[in-house]
Tab-separated table of C-alpha atoms in Angstrom:
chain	number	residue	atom	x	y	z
A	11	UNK	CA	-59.598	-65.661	-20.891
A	12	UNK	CA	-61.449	-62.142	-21.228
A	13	UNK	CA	-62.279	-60.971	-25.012
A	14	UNK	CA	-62.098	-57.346	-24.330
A	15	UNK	CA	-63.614	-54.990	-27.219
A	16	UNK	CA	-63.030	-51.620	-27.731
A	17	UNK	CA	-62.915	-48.624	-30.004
A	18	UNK	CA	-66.811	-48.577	-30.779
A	19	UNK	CA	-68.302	-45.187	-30.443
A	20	UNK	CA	-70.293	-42.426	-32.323
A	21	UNK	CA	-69.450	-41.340	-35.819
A	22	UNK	CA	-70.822	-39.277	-38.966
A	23	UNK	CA	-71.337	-41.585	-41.780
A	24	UNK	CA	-68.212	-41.598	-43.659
A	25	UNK	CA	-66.575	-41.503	-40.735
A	26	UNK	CA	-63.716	-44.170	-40.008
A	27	UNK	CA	-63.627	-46.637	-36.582
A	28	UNK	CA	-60.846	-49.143	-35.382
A	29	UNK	CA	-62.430	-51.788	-33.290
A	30	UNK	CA	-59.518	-53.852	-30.846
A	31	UNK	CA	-60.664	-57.326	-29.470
A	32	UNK	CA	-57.800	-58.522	-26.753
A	33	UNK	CA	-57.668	-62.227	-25.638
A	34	UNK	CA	-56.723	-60.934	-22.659
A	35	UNK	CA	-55.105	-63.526	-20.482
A	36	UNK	CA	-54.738	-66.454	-23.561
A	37	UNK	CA	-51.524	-67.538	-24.338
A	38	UNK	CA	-49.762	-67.672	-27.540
A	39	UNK	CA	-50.517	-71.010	-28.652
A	40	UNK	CA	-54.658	-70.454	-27.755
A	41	UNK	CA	-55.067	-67.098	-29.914
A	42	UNK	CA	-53.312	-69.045	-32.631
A	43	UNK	CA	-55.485	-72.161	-32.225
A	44	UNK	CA	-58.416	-70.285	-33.132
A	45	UNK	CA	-60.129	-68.639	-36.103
A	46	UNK	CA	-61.521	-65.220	-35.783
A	47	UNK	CA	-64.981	-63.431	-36.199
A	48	UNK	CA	-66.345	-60.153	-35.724
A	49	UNK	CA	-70.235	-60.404	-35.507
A	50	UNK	CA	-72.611	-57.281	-34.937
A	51	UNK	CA	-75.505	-58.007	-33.162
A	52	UNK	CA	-78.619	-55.183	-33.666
A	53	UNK	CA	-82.306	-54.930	-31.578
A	54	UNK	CA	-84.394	-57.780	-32.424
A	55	UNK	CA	-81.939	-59.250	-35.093
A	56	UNK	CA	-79.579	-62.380	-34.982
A	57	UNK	CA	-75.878	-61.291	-34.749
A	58	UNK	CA	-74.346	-61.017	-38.107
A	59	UNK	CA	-70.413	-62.147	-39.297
A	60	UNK	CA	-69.284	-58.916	-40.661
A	61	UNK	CA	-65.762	-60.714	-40.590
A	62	UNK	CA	-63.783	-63.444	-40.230
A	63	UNK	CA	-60.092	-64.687	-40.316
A	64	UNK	CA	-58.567	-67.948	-39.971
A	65	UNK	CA	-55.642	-69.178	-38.326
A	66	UNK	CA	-53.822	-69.455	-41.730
A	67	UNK	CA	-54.826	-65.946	-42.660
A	68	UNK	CA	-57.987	-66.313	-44.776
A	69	UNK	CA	-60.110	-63.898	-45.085
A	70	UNK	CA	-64.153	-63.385	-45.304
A	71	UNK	CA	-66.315	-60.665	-45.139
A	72	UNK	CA	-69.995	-59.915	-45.049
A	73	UNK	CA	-71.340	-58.608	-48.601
A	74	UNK	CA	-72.667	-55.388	-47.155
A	75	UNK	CA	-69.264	-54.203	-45.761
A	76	UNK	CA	-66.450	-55.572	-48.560
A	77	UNK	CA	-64.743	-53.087	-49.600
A	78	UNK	CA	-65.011	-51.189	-46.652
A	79	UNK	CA	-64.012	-53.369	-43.388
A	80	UNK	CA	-60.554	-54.954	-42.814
A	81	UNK	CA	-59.949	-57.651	-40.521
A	82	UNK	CA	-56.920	-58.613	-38.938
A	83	UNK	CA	-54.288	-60.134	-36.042
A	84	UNK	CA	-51.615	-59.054	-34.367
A	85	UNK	CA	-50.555	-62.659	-32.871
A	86	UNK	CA	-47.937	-61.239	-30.590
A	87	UNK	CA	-50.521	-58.852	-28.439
A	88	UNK	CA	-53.378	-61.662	-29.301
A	89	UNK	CA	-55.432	-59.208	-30.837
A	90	UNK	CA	-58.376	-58.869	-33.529
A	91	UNK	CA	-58.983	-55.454	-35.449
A	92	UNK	CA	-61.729	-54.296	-37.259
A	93	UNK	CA	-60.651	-51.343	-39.223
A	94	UNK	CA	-64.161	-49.764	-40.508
A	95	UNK	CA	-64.296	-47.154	-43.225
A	96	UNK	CA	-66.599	-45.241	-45.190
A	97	UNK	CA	-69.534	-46.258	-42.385
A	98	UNK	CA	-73.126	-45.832	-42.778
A	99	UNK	CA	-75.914	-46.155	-40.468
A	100	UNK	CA	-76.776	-49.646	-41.322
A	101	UNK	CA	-73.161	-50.793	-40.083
A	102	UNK	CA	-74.732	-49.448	-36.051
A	103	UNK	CA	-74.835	-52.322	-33.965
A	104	UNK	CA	-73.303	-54.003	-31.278
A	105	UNK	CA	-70.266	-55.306	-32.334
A	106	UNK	CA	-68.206	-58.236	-30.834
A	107	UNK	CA	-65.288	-60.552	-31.095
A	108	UNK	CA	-65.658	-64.476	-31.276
A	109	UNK	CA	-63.380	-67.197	-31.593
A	110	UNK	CA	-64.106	-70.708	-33.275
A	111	UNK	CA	-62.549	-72.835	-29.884
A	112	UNK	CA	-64.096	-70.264	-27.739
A	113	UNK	CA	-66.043	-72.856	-25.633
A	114	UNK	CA	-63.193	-75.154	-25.500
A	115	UNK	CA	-61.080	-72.936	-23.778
A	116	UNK	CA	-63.959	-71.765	-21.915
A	117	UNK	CA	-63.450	-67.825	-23.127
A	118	UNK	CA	-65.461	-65.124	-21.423
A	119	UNK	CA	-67.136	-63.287	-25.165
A	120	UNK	CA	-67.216	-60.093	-23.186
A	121	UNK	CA	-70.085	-57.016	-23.858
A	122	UNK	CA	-68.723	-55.789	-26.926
A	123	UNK	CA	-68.635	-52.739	-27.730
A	124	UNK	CA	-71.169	-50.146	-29.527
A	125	UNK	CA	-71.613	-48.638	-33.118
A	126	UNK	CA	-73.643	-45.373	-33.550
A	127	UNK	CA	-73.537	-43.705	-37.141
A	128	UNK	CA	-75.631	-40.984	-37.705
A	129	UNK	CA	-76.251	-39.952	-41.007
C-alpha cells in the first residue's frame, strides 16, 4: 500500500489548500483499521501532528492551526483530507499522511507533498 499525497503547492497567506492522502492499493477493511495523522515535517525540525482522526471519527488538532485546518475521510475512496484555510507562513512545511497500523500492514509513507506560503 502507497500513501500518495497531493494538493501541496504555493500560496499567498490567506490563501486556502486541500491536501488528498490516498491509501492507494489498501482495502476497505485496512483504511478503516487505522487512525489518521497529518504531520508537517520542516528543515532541521521534528515532524509535527497538525491533525489527527480516529477510526471512530475523533478529532485532534495542533494548537497553532485550530480553527483553521479540517481533517477528514472519505472511507469509500480510502482517503485523508486536509482542508487548510486562512494559511500563514509558519504552516510551510512538508506535509504528509500517516497511519497508526502503518508498519503492520507494511505501508509505503510516500514523499509527501510541499507547503510554500509567502507572506
Amino acid at each position: 500500500v502507497q500513501l500518495q499525497a497531493s494538493g501541496g503547492g504555493l500560496v499567498q497567506a490567506g490563501g486556502s489548500l486541500r491536501l488528498s492522502c490516498v491509501a492507494a492499493g489498501a482495502i476497505f477493511s485496512t483504511f478503516t483499521d487505522n487512525d489518521w495523522g497529518w504531520y508537517r515535517q520542516t528543515p532541521g525540525q521534528q515532524r509535527e501532528l497538525v491533525a489527527s482522526i480516529t477510526n471512530d471519527g475523533r478529532i485532534t488538532y495542533a494548537d497553532t492551526v485550530k480553527g483553521r485546518f479540517t481533517i477528514s475521510t472519505n472511507k469509500s475512496k480510502k482517503t485523508v483530507y486536509l482542508q487548510m484555510n486562512d494559511l500563514k507562513p509558519e504552516d510551510t512545511g512538508l506535509y504528509f499522511c500517516d497511519a497508526s497500523r502503518a508498519d503492520y500492514y507494511q505501508f509505503n509513507r510516500g514523499r509527501g507533498t510541499q507547503v510554500t506560503v509567502s507572506s
